[in-house]
GROMACS .gro file of C-alpha atoms in nm:
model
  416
    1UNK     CA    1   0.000   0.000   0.000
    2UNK     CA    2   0.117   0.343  -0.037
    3UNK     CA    3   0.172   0.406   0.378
    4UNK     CA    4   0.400   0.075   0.367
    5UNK     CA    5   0.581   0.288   0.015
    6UNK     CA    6   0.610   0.593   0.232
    7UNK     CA    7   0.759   0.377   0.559
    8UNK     CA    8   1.023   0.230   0.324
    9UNK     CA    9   1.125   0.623   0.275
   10UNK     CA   10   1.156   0.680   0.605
   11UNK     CA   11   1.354   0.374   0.743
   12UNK     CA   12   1.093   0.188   0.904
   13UNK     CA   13   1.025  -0.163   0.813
   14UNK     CA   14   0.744  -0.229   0.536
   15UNK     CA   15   0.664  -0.561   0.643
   16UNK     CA   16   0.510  -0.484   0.997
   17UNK     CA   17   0.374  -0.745   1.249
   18UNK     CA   18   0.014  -0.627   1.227
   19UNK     CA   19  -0.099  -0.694   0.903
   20UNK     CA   20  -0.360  -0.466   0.702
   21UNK     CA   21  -0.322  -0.076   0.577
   22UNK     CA   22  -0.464   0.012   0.895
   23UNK     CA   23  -0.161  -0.091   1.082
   24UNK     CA   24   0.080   0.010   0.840
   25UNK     CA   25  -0.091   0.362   0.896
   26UNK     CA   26  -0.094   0.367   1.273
   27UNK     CA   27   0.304   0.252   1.245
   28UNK     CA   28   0.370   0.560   0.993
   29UNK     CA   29   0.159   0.774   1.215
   30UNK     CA   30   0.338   0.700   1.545
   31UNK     CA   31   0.661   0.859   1.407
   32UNK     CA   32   0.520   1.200   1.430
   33UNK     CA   33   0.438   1.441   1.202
   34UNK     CA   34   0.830   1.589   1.222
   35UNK     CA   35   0.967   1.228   1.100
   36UNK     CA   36   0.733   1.194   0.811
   37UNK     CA   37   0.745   1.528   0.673
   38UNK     CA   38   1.075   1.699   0.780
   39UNK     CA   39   1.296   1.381   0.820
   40UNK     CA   40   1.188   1.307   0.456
   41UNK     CA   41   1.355   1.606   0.307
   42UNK     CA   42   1.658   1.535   0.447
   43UNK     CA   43   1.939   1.393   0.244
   44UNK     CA   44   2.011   1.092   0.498
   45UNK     CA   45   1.648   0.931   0.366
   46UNK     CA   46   1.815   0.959   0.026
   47UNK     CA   47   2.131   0.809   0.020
   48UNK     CA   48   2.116   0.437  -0.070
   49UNK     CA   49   2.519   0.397  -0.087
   50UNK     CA   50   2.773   0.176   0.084
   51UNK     CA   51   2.734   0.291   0.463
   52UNK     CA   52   2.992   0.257   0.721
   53UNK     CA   53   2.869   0.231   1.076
   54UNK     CA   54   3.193   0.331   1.327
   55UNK     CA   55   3.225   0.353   1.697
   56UNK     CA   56   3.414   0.696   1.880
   57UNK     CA   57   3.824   0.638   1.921
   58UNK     CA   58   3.791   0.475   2.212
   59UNK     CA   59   3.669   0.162   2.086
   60UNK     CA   60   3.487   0.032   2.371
   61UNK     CA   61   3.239  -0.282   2.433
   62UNK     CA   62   2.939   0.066   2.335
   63UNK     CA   63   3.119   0.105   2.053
   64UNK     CA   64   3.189  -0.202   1.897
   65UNK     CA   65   2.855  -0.342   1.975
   66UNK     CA   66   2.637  -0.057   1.906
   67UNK     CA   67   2.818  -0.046   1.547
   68UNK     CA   68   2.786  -0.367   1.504
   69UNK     CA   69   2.408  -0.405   1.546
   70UNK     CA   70   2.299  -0.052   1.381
   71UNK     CA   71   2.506  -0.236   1.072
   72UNK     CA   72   2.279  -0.565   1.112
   73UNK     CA   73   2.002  -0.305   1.142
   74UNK     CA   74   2.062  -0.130   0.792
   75UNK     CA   75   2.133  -0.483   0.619
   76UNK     CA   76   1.797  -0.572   0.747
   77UNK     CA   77   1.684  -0.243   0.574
   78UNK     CA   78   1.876  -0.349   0.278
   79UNK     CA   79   2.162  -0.122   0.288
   80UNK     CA   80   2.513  -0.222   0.256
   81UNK     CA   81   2.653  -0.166   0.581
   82UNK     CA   82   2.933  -0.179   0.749
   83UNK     CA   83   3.052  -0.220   1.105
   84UNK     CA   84   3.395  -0.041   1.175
   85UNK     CA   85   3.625   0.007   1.426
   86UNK     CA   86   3.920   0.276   1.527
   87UNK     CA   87   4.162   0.031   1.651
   88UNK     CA   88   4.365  -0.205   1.471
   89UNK     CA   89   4.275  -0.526   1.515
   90UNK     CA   90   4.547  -0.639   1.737
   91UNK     CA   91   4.447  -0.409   2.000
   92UNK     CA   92   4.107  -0.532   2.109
   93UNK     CA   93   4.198  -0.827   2.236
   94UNK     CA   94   4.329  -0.660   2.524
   95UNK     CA   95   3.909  -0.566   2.547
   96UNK     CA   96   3.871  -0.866   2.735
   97UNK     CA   97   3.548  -0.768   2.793
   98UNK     CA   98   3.464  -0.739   2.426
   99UNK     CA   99   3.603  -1.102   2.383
  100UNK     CA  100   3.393  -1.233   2.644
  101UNK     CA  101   3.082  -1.063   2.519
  102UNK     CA  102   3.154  -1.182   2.158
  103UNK     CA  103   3.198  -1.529   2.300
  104UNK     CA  104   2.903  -1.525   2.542
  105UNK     CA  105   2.694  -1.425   2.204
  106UNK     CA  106   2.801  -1.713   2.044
  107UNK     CA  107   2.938  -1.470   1.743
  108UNK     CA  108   3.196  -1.557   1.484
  109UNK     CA  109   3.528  -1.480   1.610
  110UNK     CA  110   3.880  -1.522   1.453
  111UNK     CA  111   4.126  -1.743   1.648
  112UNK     CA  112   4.138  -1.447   1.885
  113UNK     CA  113   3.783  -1.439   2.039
  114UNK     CA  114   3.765  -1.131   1.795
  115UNK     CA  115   3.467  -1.053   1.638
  116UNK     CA  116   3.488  -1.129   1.201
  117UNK     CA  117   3.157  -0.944   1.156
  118UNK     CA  118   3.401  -0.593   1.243
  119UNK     CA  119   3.623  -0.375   1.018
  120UNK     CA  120   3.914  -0.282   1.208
  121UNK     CA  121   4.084   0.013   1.101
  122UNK     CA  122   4.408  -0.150   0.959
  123UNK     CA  123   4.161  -0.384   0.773
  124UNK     CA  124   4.018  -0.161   0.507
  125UNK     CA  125   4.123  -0.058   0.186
  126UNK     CA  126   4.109   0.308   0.221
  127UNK     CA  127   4.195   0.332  -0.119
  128UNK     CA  128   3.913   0.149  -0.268
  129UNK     CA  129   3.694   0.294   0.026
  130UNK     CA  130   3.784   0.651  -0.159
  131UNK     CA  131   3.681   0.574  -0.494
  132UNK     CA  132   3.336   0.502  -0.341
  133UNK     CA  133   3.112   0.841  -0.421
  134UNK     CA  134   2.793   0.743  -0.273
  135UNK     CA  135   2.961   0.629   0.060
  136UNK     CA  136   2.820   0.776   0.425
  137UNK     CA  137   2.898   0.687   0.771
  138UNK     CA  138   2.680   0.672   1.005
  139UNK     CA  139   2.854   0.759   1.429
  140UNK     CA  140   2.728   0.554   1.711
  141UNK     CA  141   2.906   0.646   2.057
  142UNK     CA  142   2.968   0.996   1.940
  143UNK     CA  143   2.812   1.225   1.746
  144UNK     CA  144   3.150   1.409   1.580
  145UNK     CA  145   3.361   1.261   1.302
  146UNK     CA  146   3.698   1.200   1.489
  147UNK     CA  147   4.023   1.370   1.241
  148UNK     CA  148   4.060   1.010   1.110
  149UNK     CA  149   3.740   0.934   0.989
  150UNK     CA  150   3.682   1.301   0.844
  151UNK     CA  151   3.984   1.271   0.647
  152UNK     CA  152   3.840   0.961   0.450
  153UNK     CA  153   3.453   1.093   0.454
  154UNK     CA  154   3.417   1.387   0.276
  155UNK     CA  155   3.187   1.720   0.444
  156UNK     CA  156   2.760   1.566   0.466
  157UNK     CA  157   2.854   1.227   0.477
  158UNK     CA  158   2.726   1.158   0.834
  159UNK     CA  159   2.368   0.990   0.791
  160UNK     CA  160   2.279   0.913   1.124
  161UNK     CA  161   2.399   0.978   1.467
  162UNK     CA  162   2.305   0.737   1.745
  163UNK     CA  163   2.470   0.844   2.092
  164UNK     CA  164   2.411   0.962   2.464
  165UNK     CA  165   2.695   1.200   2.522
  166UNK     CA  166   2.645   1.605   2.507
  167UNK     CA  167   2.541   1.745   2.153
  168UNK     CA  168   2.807   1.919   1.938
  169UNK     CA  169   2.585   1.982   1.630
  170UNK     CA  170   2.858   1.888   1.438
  171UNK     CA  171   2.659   1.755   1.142
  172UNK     CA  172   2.321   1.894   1.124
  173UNK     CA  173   2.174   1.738   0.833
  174UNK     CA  174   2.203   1.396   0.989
  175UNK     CA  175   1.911   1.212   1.136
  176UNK     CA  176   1.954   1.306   1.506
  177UNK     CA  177   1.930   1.060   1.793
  178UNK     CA  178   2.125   1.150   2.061
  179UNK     CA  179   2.009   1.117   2.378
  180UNK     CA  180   2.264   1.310   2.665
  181UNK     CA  181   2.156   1.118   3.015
  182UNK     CA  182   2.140   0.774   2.837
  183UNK     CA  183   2.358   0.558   3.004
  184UNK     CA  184   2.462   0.355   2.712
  185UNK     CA  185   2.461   0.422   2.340
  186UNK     CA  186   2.329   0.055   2.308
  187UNK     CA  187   1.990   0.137   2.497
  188UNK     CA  188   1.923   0.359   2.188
  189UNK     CA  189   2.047   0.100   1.968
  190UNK     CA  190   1.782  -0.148   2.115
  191UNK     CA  191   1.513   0.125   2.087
  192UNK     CA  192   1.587   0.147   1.707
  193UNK     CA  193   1.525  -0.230   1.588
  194UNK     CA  194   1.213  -0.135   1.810
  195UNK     CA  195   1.108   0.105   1.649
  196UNK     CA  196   1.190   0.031   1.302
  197UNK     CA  197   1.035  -0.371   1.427
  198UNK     CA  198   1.374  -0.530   1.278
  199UNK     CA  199   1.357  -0.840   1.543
  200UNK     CA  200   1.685  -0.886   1.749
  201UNK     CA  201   1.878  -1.218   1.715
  202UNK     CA  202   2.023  -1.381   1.992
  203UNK     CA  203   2.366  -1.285   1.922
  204UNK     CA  204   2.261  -0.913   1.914
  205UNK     CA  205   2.055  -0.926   2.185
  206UNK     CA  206   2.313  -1.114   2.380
  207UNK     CA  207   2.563  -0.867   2.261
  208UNK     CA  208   2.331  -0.530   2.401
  209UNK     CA  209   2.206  -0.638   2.714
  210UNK     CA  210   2.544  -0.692   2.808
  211UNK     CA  211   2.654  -0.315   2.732
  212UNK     CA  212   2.341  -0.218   2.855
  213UNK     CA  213   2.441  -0.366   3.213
  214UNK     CA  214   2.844  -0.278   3.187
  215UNK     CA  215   2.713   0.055   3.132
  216UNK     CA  216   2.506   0.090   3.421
  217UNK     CA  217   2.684  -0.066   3.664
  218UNK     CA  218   2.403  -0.380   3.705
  219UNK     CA  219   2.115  -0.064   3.686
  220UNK     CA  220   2.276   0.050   4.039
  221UNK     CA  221   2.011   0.317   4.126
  222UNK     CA  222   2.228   0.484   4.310
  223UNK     CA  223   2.603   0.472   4.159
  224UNK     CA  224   2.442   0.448   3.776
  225UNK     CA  225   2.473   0.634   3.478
  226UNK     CA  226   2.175   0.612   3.294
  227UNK     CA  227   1.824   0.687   3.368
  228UNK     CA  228   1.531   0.522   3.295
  229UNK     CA  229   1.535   0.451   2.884
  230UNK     CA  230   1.836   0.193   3.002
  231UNK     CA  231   1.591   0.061   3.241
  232UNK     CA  232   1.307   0.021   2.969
  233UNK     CA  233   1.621  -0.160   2.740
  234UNK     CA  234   1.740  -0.399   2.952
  235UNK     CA  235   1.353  -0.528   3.007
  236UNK     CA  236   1.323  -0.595   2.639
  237UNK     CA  237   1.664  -0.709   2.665
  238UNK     CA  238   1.575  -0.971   2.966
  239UNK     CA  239   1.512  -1.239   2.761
  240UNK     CA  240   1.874  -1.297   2.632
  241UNK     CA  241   2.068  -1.260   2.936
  242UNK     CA  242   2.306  -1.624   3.022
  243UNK     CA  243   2.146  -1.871   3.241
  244UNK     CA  244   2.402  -1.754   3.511
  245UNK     CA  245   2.168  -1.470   3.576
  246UNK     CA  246   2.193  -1.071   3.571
  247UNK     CA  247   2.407  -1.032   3.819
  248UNK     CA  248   2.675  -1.262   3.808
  249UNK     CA  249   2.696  -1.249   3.419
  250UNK     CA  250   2.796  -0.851   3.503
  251UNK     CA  251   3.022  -0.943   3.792
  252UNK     CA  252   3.184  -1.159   3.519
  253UNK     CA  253   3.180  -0.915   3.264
  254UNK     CA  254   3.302  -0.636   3.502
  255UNK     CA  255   3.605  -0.850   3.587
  256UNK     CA  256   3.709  -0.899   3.238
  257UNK     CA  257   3.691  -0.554   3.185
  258UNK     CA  258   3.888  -0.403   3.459
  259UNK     CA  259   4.149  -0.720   3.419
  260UNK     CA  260   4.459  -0.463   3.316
  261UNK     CA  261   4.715  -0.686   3.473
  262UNK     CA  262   4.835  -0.753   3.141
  263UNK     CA  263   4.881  -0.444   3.004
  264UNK     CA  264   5.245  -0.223   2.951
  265UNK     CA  265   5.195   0.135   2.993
  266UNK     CA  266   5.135   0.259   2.671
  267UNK     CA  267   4.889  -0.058   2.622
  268UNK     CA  268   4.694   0.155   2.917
  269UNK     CA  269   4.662   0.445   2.742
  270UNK     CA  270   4.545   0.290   2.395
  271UNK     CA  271   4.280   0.099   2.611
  272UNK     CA  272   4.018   0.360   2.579
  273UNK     CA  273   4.140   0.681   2.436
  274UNK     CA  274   3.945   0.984   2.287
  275UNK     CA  275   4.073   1.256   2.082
  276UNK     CA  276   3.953   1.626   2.070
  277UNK     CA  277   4.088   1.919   1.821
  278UNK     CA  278   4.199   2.261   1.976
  279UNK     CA  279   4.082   2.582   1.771
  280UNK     CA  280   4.434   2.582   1.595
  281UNK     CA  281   4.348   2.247   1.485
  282UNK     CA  282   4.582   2.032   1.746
  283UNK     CA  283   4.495   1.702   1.891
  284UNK     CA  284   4.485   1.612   2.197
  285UNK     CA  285   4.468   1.283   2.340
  286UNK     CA  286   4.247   1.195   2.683
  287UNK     CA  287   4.295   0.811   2.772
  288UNK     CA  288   4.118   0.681   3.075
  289UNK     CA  289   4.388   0.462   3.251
  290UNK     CA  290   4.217   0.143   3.490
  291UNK     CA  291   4.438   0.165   3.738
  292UNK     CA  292   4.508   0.437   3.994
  293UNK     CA  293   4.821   0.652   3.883
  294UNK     CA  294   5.092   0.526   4.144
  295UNK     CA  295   5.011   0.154   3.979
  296UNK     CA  296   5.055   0.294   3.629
  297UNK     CA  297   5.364   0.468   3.711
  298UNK     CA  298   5.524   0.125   3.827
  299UNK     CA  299   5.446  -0.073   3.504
  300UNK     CA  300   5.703   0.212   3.370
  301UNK     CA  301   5.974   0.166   3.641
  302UNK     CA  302   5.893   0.526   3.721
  303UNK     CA  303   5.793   0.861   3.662
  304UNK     CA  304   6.106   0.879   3.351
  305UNK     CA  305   5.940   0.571   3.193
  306UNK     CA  306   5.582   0.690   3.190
  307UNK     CA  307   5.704   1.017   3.020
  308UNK     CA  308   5.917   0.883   2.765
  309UNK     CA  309   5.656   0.626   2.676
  310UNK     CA  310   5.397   0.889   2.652
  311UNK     CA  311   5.543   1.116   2.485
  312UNK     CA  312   5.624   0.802   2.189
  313UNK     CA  313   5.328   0.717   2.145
  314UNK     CA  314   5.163   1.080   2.120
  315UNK     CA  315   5.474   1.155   1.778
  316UNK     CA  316   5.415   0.833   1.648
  317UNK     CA  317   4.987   0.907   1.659
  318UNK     CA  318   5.058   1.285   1.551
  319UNK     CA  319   4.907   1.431   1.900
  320UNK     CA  320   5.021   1.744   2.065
  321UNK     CA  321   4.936   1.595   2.369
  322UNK     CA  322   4.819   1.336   2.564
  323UNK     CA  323   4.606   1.365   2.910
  324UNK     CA  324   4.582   1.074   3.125
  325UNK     CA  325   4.303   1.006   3.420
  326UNK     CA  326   4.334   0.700   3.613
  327UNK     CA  327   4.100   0.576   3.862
  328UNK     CA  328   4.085   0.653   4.243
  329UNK     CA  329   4.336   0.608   4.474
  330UNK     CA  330   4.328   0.428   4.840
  331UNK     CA  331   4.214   0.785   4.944
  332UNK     CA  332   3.942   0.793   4.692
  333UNK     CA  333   4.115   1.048   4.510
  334UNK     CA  334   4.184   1.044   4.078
  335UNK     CA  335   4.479   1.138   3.887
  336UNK     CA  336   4.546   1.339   3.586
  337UNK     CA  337   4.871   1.354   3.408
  338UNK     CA  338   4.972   1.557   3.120
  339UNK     CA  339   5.247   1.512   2.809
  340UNK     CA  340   5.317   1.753   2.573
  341UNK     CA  341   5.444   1.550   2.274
  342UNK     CA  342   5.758   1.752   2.247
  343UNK     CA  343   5.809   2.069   2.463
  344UNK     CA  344   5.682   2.333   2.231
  345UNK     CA  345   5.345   2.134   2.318
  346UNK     CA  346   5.356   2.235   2.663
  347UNK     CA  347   5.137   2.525   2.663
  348UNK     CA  348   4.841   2.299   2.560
  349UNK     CA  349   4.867   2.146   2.858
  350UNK     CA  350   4.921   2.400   3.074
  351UNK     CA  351   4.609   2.570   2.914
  352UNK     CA  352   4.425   2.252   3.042
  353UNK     CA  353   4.514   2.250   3.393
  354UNK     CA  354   4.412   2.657   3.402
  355UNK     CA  355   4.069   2.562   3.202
  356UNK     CA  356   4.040   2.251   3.496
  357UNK     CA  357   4.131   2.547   3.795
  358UNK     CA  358   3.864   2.813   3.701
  359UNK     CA  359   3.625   2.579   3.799
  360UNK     CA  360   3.423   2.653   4.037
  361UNK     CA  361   3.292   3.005   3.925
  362UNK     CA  362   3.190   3.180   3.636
  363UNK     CA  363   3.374   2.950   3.392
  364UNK     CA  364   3.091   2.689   3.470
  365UNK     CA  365   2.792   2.872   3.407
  366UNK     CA  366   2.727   2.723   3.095
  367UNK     CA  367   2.756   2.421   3.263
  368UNK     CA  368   2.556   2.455   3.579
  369UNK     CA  369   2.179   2.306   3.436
  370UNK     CA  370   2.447   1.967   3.341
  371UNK     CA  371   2.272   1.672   3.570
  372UNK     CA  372   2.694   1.517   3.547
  373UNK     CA  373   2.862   1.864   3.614
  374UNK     CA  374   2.631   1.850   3.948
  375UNK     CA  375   2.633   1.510   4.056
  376UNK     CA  376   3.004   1.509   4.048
  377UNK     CA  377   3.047   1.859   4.223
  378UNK     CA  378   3.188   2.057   3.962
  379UNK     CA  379   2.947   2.334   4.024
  380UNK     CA  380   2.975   2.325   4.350
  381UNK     CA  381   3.371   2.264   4.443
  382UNK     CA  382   3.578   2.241   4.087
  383UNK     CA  383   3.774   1.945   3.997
  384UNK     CA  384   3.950   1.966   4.327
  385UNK     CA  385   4.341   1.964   4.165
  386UNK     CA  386   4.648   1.896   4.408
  387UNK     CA  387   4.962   1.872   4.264
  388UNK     CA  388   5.113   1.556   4.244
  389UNK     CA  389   5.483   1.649   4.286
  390UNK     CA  390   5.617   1.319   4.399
  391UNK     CA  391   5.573   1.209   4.008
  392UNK     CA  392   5.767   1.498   3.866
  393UNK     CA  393   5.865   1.462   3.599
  394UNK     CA  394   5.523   1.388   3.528
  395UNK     CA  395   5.299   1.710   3.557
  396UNK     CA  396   5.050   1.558   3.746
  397UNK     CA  397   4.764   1.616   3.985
  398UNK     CA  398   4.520   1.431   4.202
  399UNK     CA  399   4.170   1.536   4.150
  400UNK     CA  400   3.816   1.507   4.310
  401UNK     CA  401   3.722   1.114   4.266
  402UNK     CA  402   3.375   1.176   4.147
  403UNK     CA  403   3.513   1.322   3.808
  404UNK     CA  404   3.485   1.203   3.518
  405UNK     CA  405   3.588   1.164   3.118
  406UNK     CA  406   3.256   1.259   3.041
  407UNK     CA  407   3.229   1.655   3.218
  408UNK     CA  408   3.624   1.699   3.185
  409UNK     CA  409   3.603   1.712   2.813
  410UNK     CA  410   3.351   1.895   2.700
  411UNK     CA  411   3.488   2.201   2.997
  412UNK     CA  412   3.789   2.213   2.883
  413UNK     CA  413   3.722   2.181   2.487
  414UNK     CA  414   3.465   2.475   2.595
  415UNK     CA  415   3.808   2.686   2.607
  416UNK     CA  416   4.056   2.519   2.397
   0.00000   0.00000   0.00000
């Protein structure tokens, strides 16, 4: 009929589960008025090109996994899609987390536990990637191209954007869902083959109720991220948790992922690292390190090894600078340490610890409505900086332990 013409315009499904035109129309009508009309205009409805679905820099289990299924999404829509990822492939596997997930799903895996169904970066052929006019991306995780990805995706490229952290309007012509006080990107993954009534396999469901529950810490009401959208996910998501049960299938998961015994010093850093441009166009690095910043120092030998390792790796990625935050201390307290990649750098990261010692004051104000920037008592008391001194070299600092990734970056790339 012509509704189930117009819902094949839009995205949605034309073969619903209630049969009849009267169903079809109730589906089409449910989107709203703004999807129908609007959304229909909009170039991301028209492209029917190659499509390649990529997680943020950090490449964690959201990532992956919400790539991964909003690219089984789209084939189910018949697009060609692609799931890819910002890490080379030999660097997941120290996502042990991801591996487990992957194998709990019962996915196809390479002798690594690594997923097959995922491009990793050092996988594609850029070059024949290039030649592809009619390609688009669409972000999941984040909602701005990283310097990577931009440089291979030409300007209006982004389709869709499906994340939960702050809005940068970076590409305004994509189809818009992100959601800031989500606590995973994969809730709003789940709400999508929902919406669009694309039934979840077991892998995938498998594979998003477990980010859904990393992501929330086990729903914790009270030490959470999310709110209640994640709460509404993991219900639909019920059905495909392990026989082990909800809780010790996280405990198991939670394990794997904070298991960073492994792991040299610059292997912390690459573990979950995002980027972020200056306004002269310099990157900087922010990794969040899983151990607390004495234990990180130590896998160095010391304060000279964490530097000269730091410093490395931010030349050989072409970074200014690199910011690391591990976790809390015996004393509850964070760190945060700072390398310029060569010492003309420096002044980036000086700017940074200024932009982090404004706070509290006026510097917050735009800031102050932020349900994270309260919660973790940057309004209120700042990011609480000591210097660190006993790690010098290392410009370090210990900071309040409530802080995190997620309110330090978008303060300070309010200034930089």
């Amino acid at each position: 009929c012509a509704v189930a013409l117009l819902s094949m315009g839009l995205g949605v499904r034309p073969t619903l589960r209630s049969p009849g035109c009267s169903a079809c129309a109730v589906a089409l009508l449910s989107l709203g008025p703004a999807a129908w009309l609007s959304t229909a205009s909009r170039s991301w409805w028209k492209m029917s090109g190659p499509v390649f679905v990529v997680g943020n820099e950090a490449a964690d289990a959201d990532s992956i996994v919400s790539a991964y299924a909003i690219a089984e999404l789209l084939r189910a829509q018949g697009r060609t899609a692609t799931a890819l990822a910002q890490i080379p492939r030999r660097e997941c596997g120290s996502r042990r987390d991801v591996v487990m997930l992957f194998a709990n799903a019962g996915s196809s895996v390479d002798k690594d536990g690594l997923p097959t169904g995922i491009q990793f970066w050092d996988e594609v052929n850029w070059d024949e990637v290039t030649k592809q006019e009619d390609r688009s991306l669409v972000l999941t995780d984040h909602n701005k191209m990283s310097q990577r990805v931009a440089e291979k995706f030409p300007p209006g490229r982004v389709e869709w954007i499906v994340d939960h952290h702050a809005k940068t309007n970076s590409h305004p012509d994509a189809k818009d869902d992100v959601h800031e006080g989500v606590g995973s990107a994969c809730s709003i993954v789940q709400e999508a083959f929902r919406e669009r009534q694309v039934e979840l396999t077991q892998e995938l469901g498998t594979l998003l109720a477990g980010v859904v529950l990393i992501d929330n810490r086990n729903m914790d009401k009270e030490n959470r991220k999310g709110n209640d959208r994640d709460d509404a996910a993991l219900e639909c998501l019920r059905s495909y948790i392990p026989p082990e049960g909800q809780t010790a299938w996280y405990k198991a998961l939670k394990e794997a992922r904070h298991d960073v015994s492994h792991l040299s010093v610059t292997e912390h850093l690459l573990l979950d690292m995002k980027t972020v441009n200056t306004k002269e166009g310099k990157t900087v690095a922010m990794a969040s390190v899983m151990v607390n910043m004495q234990a990180w120092v130590d896998t160095a030998g010391g304060p000279d090894g964490v530097v000269a390792a730091a410093r490395a790796l931010a030349v050989d990625r072409g970074y200014s600078a690199i910011v690391a935050m591990c976790s809390k201390d015996k004393q509850g307290r964070k760190g945060i340490a700072f390398f310029p990649a060569t010492d003309g750098d420096a002044a980036i990261c000086d700017a940074f610890v200024a932009r982090l010692q404004s706070a509290p004051g006026e510097a917050c104000e735009p800031f102050k409505e932020d349900d994270l920037f309260v919660k973790q008592g940057v309004i209120e008391h700042g990011f609480g900086l000591d210097p660190a001194d006993e790690l010098k070299p290392i410009q370090a600092f210990t900071l309040n332990g409530l802080v995190t990734r997620k309110v330090v970056l978008p303060f300070v790339c309010a200034a930089l």
